[in-house]
Amino acid sequence: MSTDAHADRMTEVSDKFGITPEDYMLPARHMINLLDPDGTLRPQDKQGTEPGHEYPLPSPARLMEAYSALVTGRRVNDQNSALVRQGRMAVYPSSHGQEACQVAAALCLEEGDWLFPTYRDTVAVLTKGVAPMEVMTSFRGEWHCGYDPKAYNCAPMATPLTTQLLHAVGVAHAAKLRGENTVVVAMCGDGATSEGDFHEALNFAAVFNLPVIFFVQNNKYAISVPFSQQSAAPSLAHKAVGYGMAGERVDGNDLMALMSVMTRAVRLAREGNGPLLVEAHTYRMQAHTNADDDKRYREDSEVAEWKAKDPVIRIQSYLDDAGLLTEQAAADISQKAEAVAKTLRDGMNQDADTDPLELFEHVYSSKTPQMAEQQALLADELAREEA
Amino acid sequence: MTTTTSRVNPNVSDATARAAAKAANENQPVTFGKALNTALADALTAEQSVVIFGEDVGTLGGVFRITDGLTARFGSERCFDTPLAESGIVGMAIGMAMNGMRPVIEMQFDAFAYPAFEQIASHVAKMRNRTQGRLPLPMVIRIPYAGGVGGVEHHCDSSEAYYAHTPGLKVFTPATVADAYLMLREAIDSEDPVVFFEPKKLYWSKEQVNLEELAQQYESGKAARTEGKARIARAGSDATLITYGPSVSTCMQAAKVAAEEGISLEVIDIRTIVPFDDESMAASVRKTGRAIVVAEAQGFASVASEIVARVQERCFHSLAAPVLRVTGFDIPFPAPTLEKYNLPSVERILDTVDQLQWEA
Ligand SMILES: Cc1ncc(C[n+]2csc(CCOP(=O)(O)OP(=O)(O)O)c2C)c(N)n1
Ligand SMILES: [Mg+2]
């Protein structure tokens, strides 16, 4: 595609909104925020929207579905942290505080769409439909990712930062070549945006005009390093314009705003308007993982400040006030969350049944003669151990 | 953009293209580069999921012209240029392979594949394993490599050891025109990712090979498999030269000179570094009792080191002399005017043959 063709495409989409291509690509002046921390719907002129940057509100049913996933997500985060403390799980990077982002990232997708998560995105993977024990497989210290990516259209949770964004681009590209209308959400953190693959992925997606939504959870830290040391950009969403794609900034603790922004992004991408970059402002409420000590690099007061902006309480207050969260609905939702937590407790309390000999089985489509010898050696050692 | 539905560009019929190739074949020898080019074209024809991309591989046909004419013939959705980003090329290929395609990608030069190393080592090599075989990555990473062409810095590395050291990757390197064709077809059809090293000094080398016939043999399953099968490039009885890629031709010359001096050298071209054919190599060394491993890469912690260890483990009681190596020196690949001092030469190989403790 020529440069002119890219410019024409941007003009075409910005025309739909009656704004300039630059105004389409640049994020709105303020981040999109529909609910106040106390759950009240902000007046329209305070929502951060502006002409050309308008977002459809999710229906009550959809909001309830998202809320239910959010409650489960929070419960799972806290259950997993407890399991790590009890020594039943090896490690867990909790997304406590970021669950609204995770839920929206998965729920905005439709059948056939793909999700590319990171290690932090357990809750998104769960929301995408992967079975709880399958999601947690790698964190319990297993050698494989635990689930079939093709069965769920969900890639393995990626650890090498932003490498998965390029895979997301490839999945979208293959689908496009076959004439399939697949949308892909590719997730990463604020620190990860400094990696080279972040740049390469956004550039490739824009040049090939692919329906990929790059969803950045800016939780303000990359392990210990604060966001100010990652980037001097006015916002991460502003980076979009440099690639010729649209950028969005959204309150990452506001489930309603996230659902609105992500649903619109998916629609735009599916309609052929190219990739988008969405930056969600949120906060990592707990340490990077259980192995990290966040007291070494941040103040309790900062964490307390964000506690007041909690995503679960916020949407809960709104739904309560709107009369959507009946006693029965609340009980059902909590029961669902408890059931998932119980599945995890029961599963993790059983020792994993791993066969060391399987370590040789999936390296290649068939074992090399050398690996077969090594497997036989290990089998022999195991047999002698048992004898 | 439209979706390609036919296997080939309807503007050029397959029969026409094949007839032209056949006419060309019967009259003159084929270059190594042309064999690779034909293998790519035949793979594109045989399998709709094959896509080719990289830097300058489209309109230009690649800096070595290995993809020459493919965009014109198959369309810009089957063979196309990407932005300049090696990690991006490999990373996107991974995603495409995850989603049903068979990408064949080109790294412009050996040393320019390094930006992609994280994608290769962490994902290309491990995705199948990480997903218990559910996400195989059938893809080929073509890398023009090694010296002998007067290339400047960053254009002559022999980087095969990095990849051979990484479980999950297969590593192929052809040394003849026929192997260039057959091994590339096999690599593209492999269910496992293959790093395909093309000795760039061989691109212009010619042999009398009928590619048309080779294609038919391959497609009818009659061609002998090359994966994991070393090739006896020259039979001999006094000592074995074990080698691969760009050093095969040097070893063949050395064997010829040695023969004139009454020494019979066997030359083994191992063809695929991974999987490695221990049996053929050991059978040869057990027969000759003497071995030298010849490779262009620097010798320390190299593929050559690995081969020496394997020969020693398997053939100790048949050996009449220590297994020796002729490799590049442990220095960065030198400038064009000095590369001849670094590359394994016929003289250095013959000098090393002299050190194999011959009885007086
Ligand atoms: C390429 C790479 N470098 C370093 C690491 C080690 N590491 C794991 S998570 C992390 C911080 C990432 O921060 P961010 O992208 O903000 O995501 P968050 O953990 O906050 O969700 C680092 C440095 C890694 N996983 N991959
Ligand atoms: Mg972060």
Short mmCIF file of C-alpha atoms in Angstrom, two decimals, chain A residues 1-386:
data_model
loop_
_atom_site.label_atom_id
_atom_site.label_comp_id
_atom_site.label_asym_id
_atom_site.label_seq_id
_atom_site.Cartn_x
_atom_site.Cartn_y
_atom_site.Cartn_z
CA MET A 1 0.00 0.00 0.00
CA SER A 2 1.39 3.41 -0.92
CA THR A 3 1.74 6.30 1.53
CA ASP A 4 -1.08 8.01 -0.34
CA ALA A 5 -3.29 5.01 0.20
CA HIS A 6 -2.62 5.13 3.95
CA ALA A 7 -3.42 8.86 4.00
CA ASP A 8 -6.60 8.25 2.02
CA ARG A 9 -7.70 5.58 4.46
CA MET A 10 -7.18 7.94 7.40
CA THR A 11 -9.09 10.68 5.61
CA GLU A 12 -11.91 8.28 4.87
CA VAL A 13 -12.33 7.23 8.47
CA SER A 14 -11.92 10.73 9.92
CA ASP A 15 -14.52 11.98 7.42
CA LYS A 16 -17.00 9.56 8.94
CA PHE A 17 -16.58 11.41 12.22
CA GLY A 18 -16.36 14.86 10.67
CA ILE A 19 -12.89 15.52 12.06
CA THR A 20 -9.38 15.81 10.59
CA PRO A 21 -7.20 12.71 10.25
CA GLU A 22 -4.91 14.13 12.94
CA ASP A 23 -7.82 14.57 15.34
CA TYR A 24 -8.92 11.04 14.58
CA MET A 25 -5.49 9.61 15.33
CA LEU A 26 -4.70 11.74 18.38
CA PRO A 27 -6.40 10.71 21.60
CA ALA A 28 -9.11 13.00 22.93
CA ARG A 29 -7.75 15.83 25.08
CA HIS A 30 -8.85 14.10 28.29
CA MET A 31 -9.03 10.44 29.02
CA ILE A 32 -12.40 8.81 28.59
CA ASN A 33 -14.04 8.47 32.00
CA LEU A 34 -17.75 7.76 32.40
CA LEU A 35 -18.07 6.90 36.07
CA ASP A 36 -16.73 8.81 39.07
CA PRO A 37 -14.99 6.78 41.77
CA ASP A 38 -18.22 6.84 43.75
CA GLY A 39 -20.09 5.31 40.82
CA THR A 40 -22.02 8.34 39.59
CA LEU A 41 -22.29 8.76 35.85
CA ARG A 42 -20.36 11.89 34.93
CA PRO A 43 -22.14 14.61 33.00
CA GLN A 44 -21.53 14.28 29.29
CA ASP A 45 -19.22 17.30 29.11
CA LYS A 46 -17.01 15.73 31.79
CA GLN A 47 -16.69 12.30 30.14
CA GLY A 48 -13.66 13.28 28.11
CA THR A 49 -15.43 12.71 24.84
CA GLU A 50 -15.30 15.25 22.07
CA PRO A 51 -16.69 15.44 18.53
CA GLY A 52 -15.45 12.40 16.66
CA HIS A 53 -14.53 10.66 19.89
CA GLU A 54 -17.90 9.43 21.04
CA TYR A 55 -18.48 6.06 22.55
CA PRO A 56 -21.61 3.91 22.77
CA LEU A 57 -22.67 3.08 26.33
CA PRO A 58 -22.87 -0.66 27.03
CA SER A 59 -26.36 -2.06 27.52
CA PRO A 60 -27.39 -2.97 31.08
CA ALA A 61 -27.20 -6.67 30.24
CA ARG A 62 -23.70 -6.32 28.89
CA LEU A 63 -22.66 -4.27 31.88
CA MET A 64 -23.97 -6.96 34.21
CA GLU A 65 -22.08 -9.63 32.28
CA ALA A 66 -18.92 -7.56 32.60
CA TYR A 67 -19.55 -6.93 36.29
CA SER A 68 -19.92 -10.63 36.93
CA ALA A 69 -16.60 -11.32 35.19
CA LEU A 70 -15.06 -8.51 37.23
CA VAL A 71 -16.19 -9.98 40.52
CA THR A 72 -14.86 -13.38 39.49
CA GLY A 73 -11.61 -11.75 38.38
CA ARG A 74 -11.09 -10.06 41.73
CA ARG A 75 -11.90 -13.27 43.57
CA VAL A 76 -9.45 -15.22 41.40
CA ASN A 77 -6.67 -12.69 41.95
CA ASP A 78 -7.06 -12.89 45.69
CA GLN A 79 -7.49 -16.66 45.71
CA ASN A 80 -4.32 -17.10 43.69
CA SER A 81 -2.32 -14.81 45.94
CA ALA A 82 -3.49 -16.89 48.91
CA LEU A 83 -2.51 -20.12 47.13
CA VAL A 84 0.96 -18.75 46.53
CA ARG A 85 1.31 -17.85 50.22
CA GLN A 86 0.27 -21.40 51.10
CA GLY A 87 2.92 -22.78 48.77
CA ARG A 88 0.39 -24.35 46.40
CA MET A 89 1.41 -22.17 43.47
CA ALA A 90 4.92 -21.17 42.41
CA VAL A 91 4.34 -17.56 41.47
CA TYR A 92 1.49 -15.17 40.70
CA PRO A 93 1.57 -11.71 39.14
CA SER A 94 -1.69 -10.36 40.51
CA SER A 95 -3.77 -7.92 38.51
CA HIS A 96 -5.63 -6.77 41.63
CA GLY A 97 -6.85 -3.28 40.74
CA GLN A 98 -6.67 -3.89 36.99
CA GLU A 99 -9.53 -6.34 36.63
CA ALA A 100 -11.79 -3.92 34.75
CA CYS A 101 -9.18 -3.62 31.99
CA GLN A 102 -8.84 -7.36 31.77
CA VAL A 103 -12.53 -8.02 31.57
CA ALA A 104 -13.06 -5.40 28.85
CA ALA A 105 -10.13 -6.72 26.79
CA ALA A 106 -11.77 -10.13 26.57
CA LEU A 107 -15.45 -9.17 26.42
CA CYS A 108 -15.08 -6.71 23.55
CA LEU A 109 -14.15 -9.62 21.28
CA GLU A 110 -16.56 -11.75 19.32
CA GLU A 111 -16.51 -15.38 18.29
CA GLY A 112 -13.45 -16.12 16.18
CA ASP A 113 -11.48 -13.12 17.48
CA TRP A 114 -8.12 -13.64 19.15
CA LEU A 115 -6.61 -12.46 22.44
CA PHE A 116 -2.87 -12.12 23.08
CA PRO A 117 -2.30 -11.79 26.83
CA THR A 118 0.75 -11.34 29.06
CA TYR A 119 1.63 -13.02 32.36
CA ARG A 120 -0.40 -10.27 34.11
CA ASP A 121 -3.58 -11.06 32.21
CA THR A 122 -4.94 -14.17 33.93
CA VAL A 123 -8.31 -12.53 34.37
CA ALA A 124 -8.59 -11.62 30.69
CA VAL A 125 -7.76 -15.20 29.75
CA LEU A 126 -10.38 -16.53 32.17
CA THR A 127 -12.92 -14.10 30.80
CA LYS A 128 -12.10 -15.30 27.29
CA GLY A 129 -13.36 -18.67 28.46
CA VAL A 130 -10.25 -20.69 29.30
CA ALA A 131 -10.88 -23.11 32.17
CA PRO A 132 -9.52 -21.85 35.54
CA MET A 133 -7.07 -24.68 36.20
CA GLU A 134 -5.82 -24.52 32.62
CA VAL A 135 -5.07 -20.79 32.95
CA MET A 136 -3.07 -21.32 36.11
CA THR A 137 -0.99 -24.22 34.79
CA SER A 138 2.22 -22.31 34.16
CA PHE A 139 2.01 -20.40 37.47
CA ARG A 140 1.87 -23.62 39.39
CA GLY A 141 5.28 -24.44 37.94
CA GLU A 142 4.36 -26.57 34.94
CA TRP A 143 6.46 -26.62 31.77
CA HIS A 144 3.63 -25.84 29.36
CA CYS A 145 0.93 -23.19 29.03
CA GLY A 146 -1.92 -25.46 30.06
CA TYR A 147 -4.49 -24.70 27.42
CA ASP A 148 -5.07 -25.19 23.72
CA PRO A 149 -4.71 -21.72 22.18
CA LYS A 150 -6.68 -22.72 19.11
CA ALA A 151 -9.61 -24.05 21.13
CA TYR A 152 -10.05 -20.66 22.85
CA ASN A 153 -8.50 -18.31 20.28
CA CYS A 154 -6.25 -17.23 23.09
CA ALA A 155 -2.46 -17.25 22.77
CA PRO A 156 -0.28 -18.52 25.62
CA MET A 157 0.35 -15.80 28.20
CA ALA A 158 3.59 -14.20 27.02
CA THR A 159 6.52 -13.51 29.31
CA PRO A 160 9.16 -11.99 26.97
CA LEU A 161 7.77 -8.46 26.86
CA THR A 162 5.87 -7.41 23.70
CA THR A 163 7.08 -10.36 21.64
CA GLN A 164 3.44 -11.51 21.50
CA LEU A 165 2.29 -8.27 19.88
CA LEU A 166 3.98 -9.36 16.66
CA HIS A 167 2.31 -12.76 16.82
CA ALA A 168 -0.99 -10.93 17.13
CA VAL A 169 -0.13 -9.00 13.99
CA GLY A 170 0.66 -12.27 12.21
CA VAL A 171 -2.61 -13.91 13.23
CA ALA A 172 -4.52 -10.88 11.95
CA HIS A 173 -2.48 -10.84 8.75
CA ALA A 174 -3.11 -14.51 8.00
CA ALA A 175 -6.84 -14.02 8.61
CA LYS A 176 -6.90 -11.02 6.33
CA LEU A 177 -5.14 -12.90 3.52
CA ARG A 178 -7.83 -15.56 3.75
CA GLY A 179 -10.57 -12.93 3.74
CA GLU A 180 -11.62 -13.62 7.33
CA ASN A 181 -12.82 -10.73 9.46
CA THR A 182 -10.87 -11.56 12.63
CA VAL A 183 -10.08 -8.87 15.19
CA VAL A 184 -7.16 -9.32 17.57
CA VAL A 185 -6.59 -7.69 20.96
CA ALA A 186 -2.92 -7.64 21.94
CA MET A 187 -2.07 -6.70 25.50
CA CYS A 188 1.02 -5.27 27.18
CA GLY A 189 2.08 -3.10 30.09
CA ASP A 190 3.40 0.46 30.27
CA GLY A 191 7.01 -0.61 30.75
CA ALA A 192 6.79 -2.98 27.82
CA THR A 193 6.05 -0.09 25.44
CA SER A 194 9.77 0.74 25.62
CA GLU A 195 10.66 -2.58 23.97
CA GLY A 196 11.58 -2.69 20.29
CA ASP A 197 8.90 -5.23 19.42
CA PHE A 198 6.23 -2.78 20.57
CA HIS A 199 7.39 -0.41 17.88
CA GLU A 200 7.75 -3.10 15.23
CA ALA A 201 4.31 -4.54 15.95
CA LEU A 202 2.49 -1.22 15.79
CA ASN A 203 4.30 -0.27 12.61
CA PHE A 204 3.60 -3.59 10.90
CA ALA A 205 -0.06 -3.51 11.91
CA ALA A 206 -0.47 -0.01 10.51
CA VAL A 207 1.45 -0.62 7.28
CA PHE A 208 -0.53 -3.79 6.53
CA ASN A 209 -3.76 -2.14 7.79
CA LEU A 210 -4.60 -4.98 10.16
CA PRO A 211 -7.46 -5.16 12.68
CA VAL A 212 -5.33 -5.31 15.81
CA ILE A 213 -6.09 -3.37 18.99
CA PHE A 214 -3.00 -2.78 21.07
CA PHE A 215 -4.26 -2.53 24.62
CA VAL A 216 -1.78 -1.08 27.11
CA GLN A 217 -2.50 -1.28 30.81
CA ASN A 218 -0.56 1.62 32.24
CA ASN A 219 -0.40 0.49 35.85
CA LYS A 220 2.35 3.04 36.55
CA TYR A 221 5.14 0.57 37.27
CA ALA A 222 7.35 -1.91 35.50
CA ILE A 223 8.40 -3.93 38.51
CA SER A 224 10.04 -1.06 40.42
CA VAL A 225 10.53 1.48 37.67
CA PRO A 226 7.89 4.24 37.57
CA PHE A 227 6.26 5.29 34.33
CA SER A 228 8.15 8.59 34.27
CA GLN A 229 11.31 6.62 33.54
CA GLN A 230 9.77 4.73 30.62
CA SER A 231 8.58 7.50 28.40
CA ALA A 232 8.60 11.24 27.87
CA ALA A 233 5.61 11.06 25.52
CA PRO A 234 2.56 13.17 26.43
CA SER A 235 0.77 9.85 26.83
CA LEU A 236 1.27 6.35 25.47
CA ALA A 237 -1.86 6.82 23.38
CA HIS A 238 -0.12 9.69 21.59
CA LYS A 239 2.36 7.22 20.17
CA ALA A 240 -0.36 5.99 17.83
CA VAL A 241 -0.24 9.00 15.55
CA GLY A 242 3.41 8.31 14.75
CA TYR A 243 2.36 5.01 13.21
CA GLY A 244 -0.68 6.40 11.43
CA MET A 245 -3.22 4.79 13.71
CA ALA A 246 -5.76 6.06 16.21
CA GLY A 247 -4.91 6.34 19.91
CA GLU A 248 -7.32 6.32 22.84
CA ARG A 249 -6.91 7.09 26.53
CA VAL A 250 -9.34 5.60 28.99
CA ASP A 251 -9.79 5.38 32.73
CA GLY A 252 -8.68 1.82 33.40
CA ASN A 253 -10.65 1.53 36.63
CA ASP A 254 -13.91 2.49 34.95
CA LEU A 255 -15.50 -0.64 33.57
CA MET A 256 -18.21 1.26 31.73
CA ALA A 257 -15.72 3.51 29.94
CA LEU A 258 -13.50 0.54 29.07
CA MET A 259 -16.40 -1.41 27.60
CA SER A 260 -17.41 1.63 25.56
CA VAL A 261 -13.96 2.41 24.23
CA MET A 262 -12.98 -1.19 23.49
CA THR A 263 -16.27 -2.06 21.82
CA ARG A 264 -15.91 0.94 19.54
CA ALA A 265 -12.28 0.06 18.83
CA VAL A 266 -13.22 -3.47 17.83
CA ARG A 267 -15.95 -2.17 15.56
CA LEU A 268 -13.62 0.30 13.86
CA ALA A 269 -10.96 -2.36 13.38
CA ARG A 270 -13.43 -4.85 12.00
CA GLU A 271 -14.72 -2.30 9.53
CA GLY A 272 -11.25 -2.11 8.00
CA ASN A 273 -10.04 1.15 9.52
CA GLY A 274 -6.77 -0.35 10.67
CA PRO A 275 -5.25 -0.91 14.10
CA LEU A 276 -5.81 1.16 17.24
CA LEU A 277 -3.79 1.81 20.36
CA VAL A 278 -5.72 2.04 23.62
CA GLU A 279 -4.01 3.14 26.83
CA ALA A 280 -5.88 2.35 30.03
CA HIS A 281 -4.85 4.24 33.17
CA THR A 282 -4.90 1.93 36.11
CA TYR A 283 -2.73 0.88 39.04
CA ARG A 284 -1.01 -2.28 40.16
CA MET A 285 -2.33 -2.49 43.73
CA GLN A 286 -0.02 -5.28 44.82
CA ALA A 287 3.65 -6.07 44.34
CA HIS A 288 4.83 -7.08 40.85
CA THR A 289 4.57 -10.72 41.92
CA ASN A 290 4.58 -12.40 45.30
CA ALA A 291 8.39 -12.41 45.08
CA ASP A 292 8.62 -8.62 44.85
CA ASP A 293 8.76 -6.11 47.73
CA ASP A 294 7.03 -2.92 46.61
CA LYS A 295 7.89 -1.11 49.85
CA ARG A 296 11.33 -0.55 48.37
CA TYR A 297 10.08 1.75 45.64
CA ARG A 298 6.68 3.24 46.45
CA GLU A 299 4.80 4.89 49.29
CA ASP A 300 1.80 3.34 51.05
CA SER A 301 0.01 6.66 50.62
CA GLU A 302 0.15 6.30 46.84
CA VAL A 303 -1.41 2.85 47.02
CA ALA A 304 -4.09 4.17 49.37
CA GLU A 305 -4.95 6.93 46.93
CA TRP A 306 -5.66 4.36 44.24
CA LYS A 307 -7.63 2.15 46.59
CA ALA A 308 -10.23 4.89 46.60
CA LYS A 309 -10.55 4.47 42.83
CA ASP A 310 -11.17 0.74 42.98
CA PRO A 311 -12.83 -0.57 39.81
CA VAL A 312 -15.06 -3.13 41.51
CA ILE A 313 -16.59 -0.76 44.04
CA ARG A 314 -17.10 1.88 41.38
CA ILE A 315 -19.23 -0.15 39.00
CA GLN A 316 -20.97 -1.87 41.89
CA SER A 317 -22.15 1.50 43.23
CA TYR A 318 -23.36 2.48 39.79
CA LEU A 319 -25.27 -0.77 39.27
CA ASP A 320 -26.72 -0.51 42.76
CA ASP A 321 -27.93 3.02 42.15
CA ALA A 322 -29.30 2.05 38.74
CA GLY A 323 -31.31 -0.72 40.39
CA LEU A 324 -29.60 -3.38 38.25
CA LEU A 325 -27.85 -5.17 41.05
CA THR A 326 -30.73 -6.90 42.78
CA GLU A 327 -30.04 -9.00 45.83
CA GLN A 328 -30.59 -12.11 43.74
CA ALA A 329 -28.23 -10.94 40.98
CA ALA A 330 -25.56 -10.06 43.53
CA ALA A 331 -25.89 -13.47 45.17
CA ASP A 332 -25.66 -15.29 41.82
CA ILE A 333 -22.59 -13.34 40.81
CA SER A 334 -20.84 -13.95 44.08
CA GLN A 335 -21.72 -17.64 43.95
CA LYS A 336 -20.21 -17.90 40.48
CA ALA A 337 -17.00 -16.26 41.70
CA GLU A 338 -16.84 -18.56 44.73
CA ALA A 339 -17.28 -21.60 42.51
CA VAL A 340 -14.26 -20.59 40.41
CA ALA A 341 -12.22 -19.96 43.56
CA LYS A 342 -13.17 -23.38 44.87
CA THR A 343 -12.18 -25.01 41.59
CA LEU A 344 -8.78 -23.39 41.97
CA ARG A 345 -8.36 -24.37 45.61
CA ASP A 346 -9.37 -27.96 44.96
CA GLY A 347 -7.21 -28.19 41.86
CA MET A 348 -4.13 -26.64 43.42
CA ASN A 349 -4.38 -28.78 46.52
CA GLN A 350 -3.83 -31.83 44.36
CA ASP A 351 -0.26 -32.37 43.31
CA ALA A 352 0.33 -31.87 39.61
CA ASP A 353 0.66 -35.11 37.76
CA THR A 354 3.61 -34.52 35.48
CA ASP A 355 5.63 -37.07 33.60
CA PRO A 356 9.24 -35.95 33.16
CA LEU A 357 9.48 -38.11 30.05
CA GLU A 358 6.93 -35.85 28.36
CA LEU A 359 9.59 -33.13 28.32
CA PHE A 360 10.94 -34.73 25.16
CA GLU A 361 7.64 -35.24 23.40
CA HIS A 362 6.78 -31.85 21.95
CA VAL A 363 10.08 -30.20 21.10
CA TYR A 364 9.76 -31.39 17.49
CA SER A 365 7.03 -33.13 15.54
CA SER A 366 9.05 -36.28 16.06
CA LYS A 367 11.97 -36.83 18.39
CA THR A 368 15.46 -36.59 16.98
CA PRO A 369 17.49 -39.78 17.50
CA GLN A 370 19.58 -37.90 20.07
CA MET A 371 16.51 -36.89 22.08
CA ALA A 372 15.18 -40.42 21.95
CA GLU A 373 18.46 -41.60 23.50
CA GLN A 374 18.26 -38.95 26.20
CA GLN A 375 14.65 -39.83 26.96
CA ALA A 376 15.62 -43.48 27.29
CA LEU A 377 18.40 -42.51 29.68
CA LEU A 378 15.99 -40.58 31.87
CA ALA A 379 13.42 -43.40 31.69
CA ASP A 380 16.09 -45.79 32.91
CA GLU A 381 17.02 -43.50 35.80
CA LEU A 382 13.36 -43.15 36.77
CA ALA A 383 12.85 -46.90 36.67
CA ARG A 384 15.86 -47.46 38.93
CA GLU A 385 14.60 -44.77 41.30
CA GLU A 386 11.31 -46.63 41.63
#
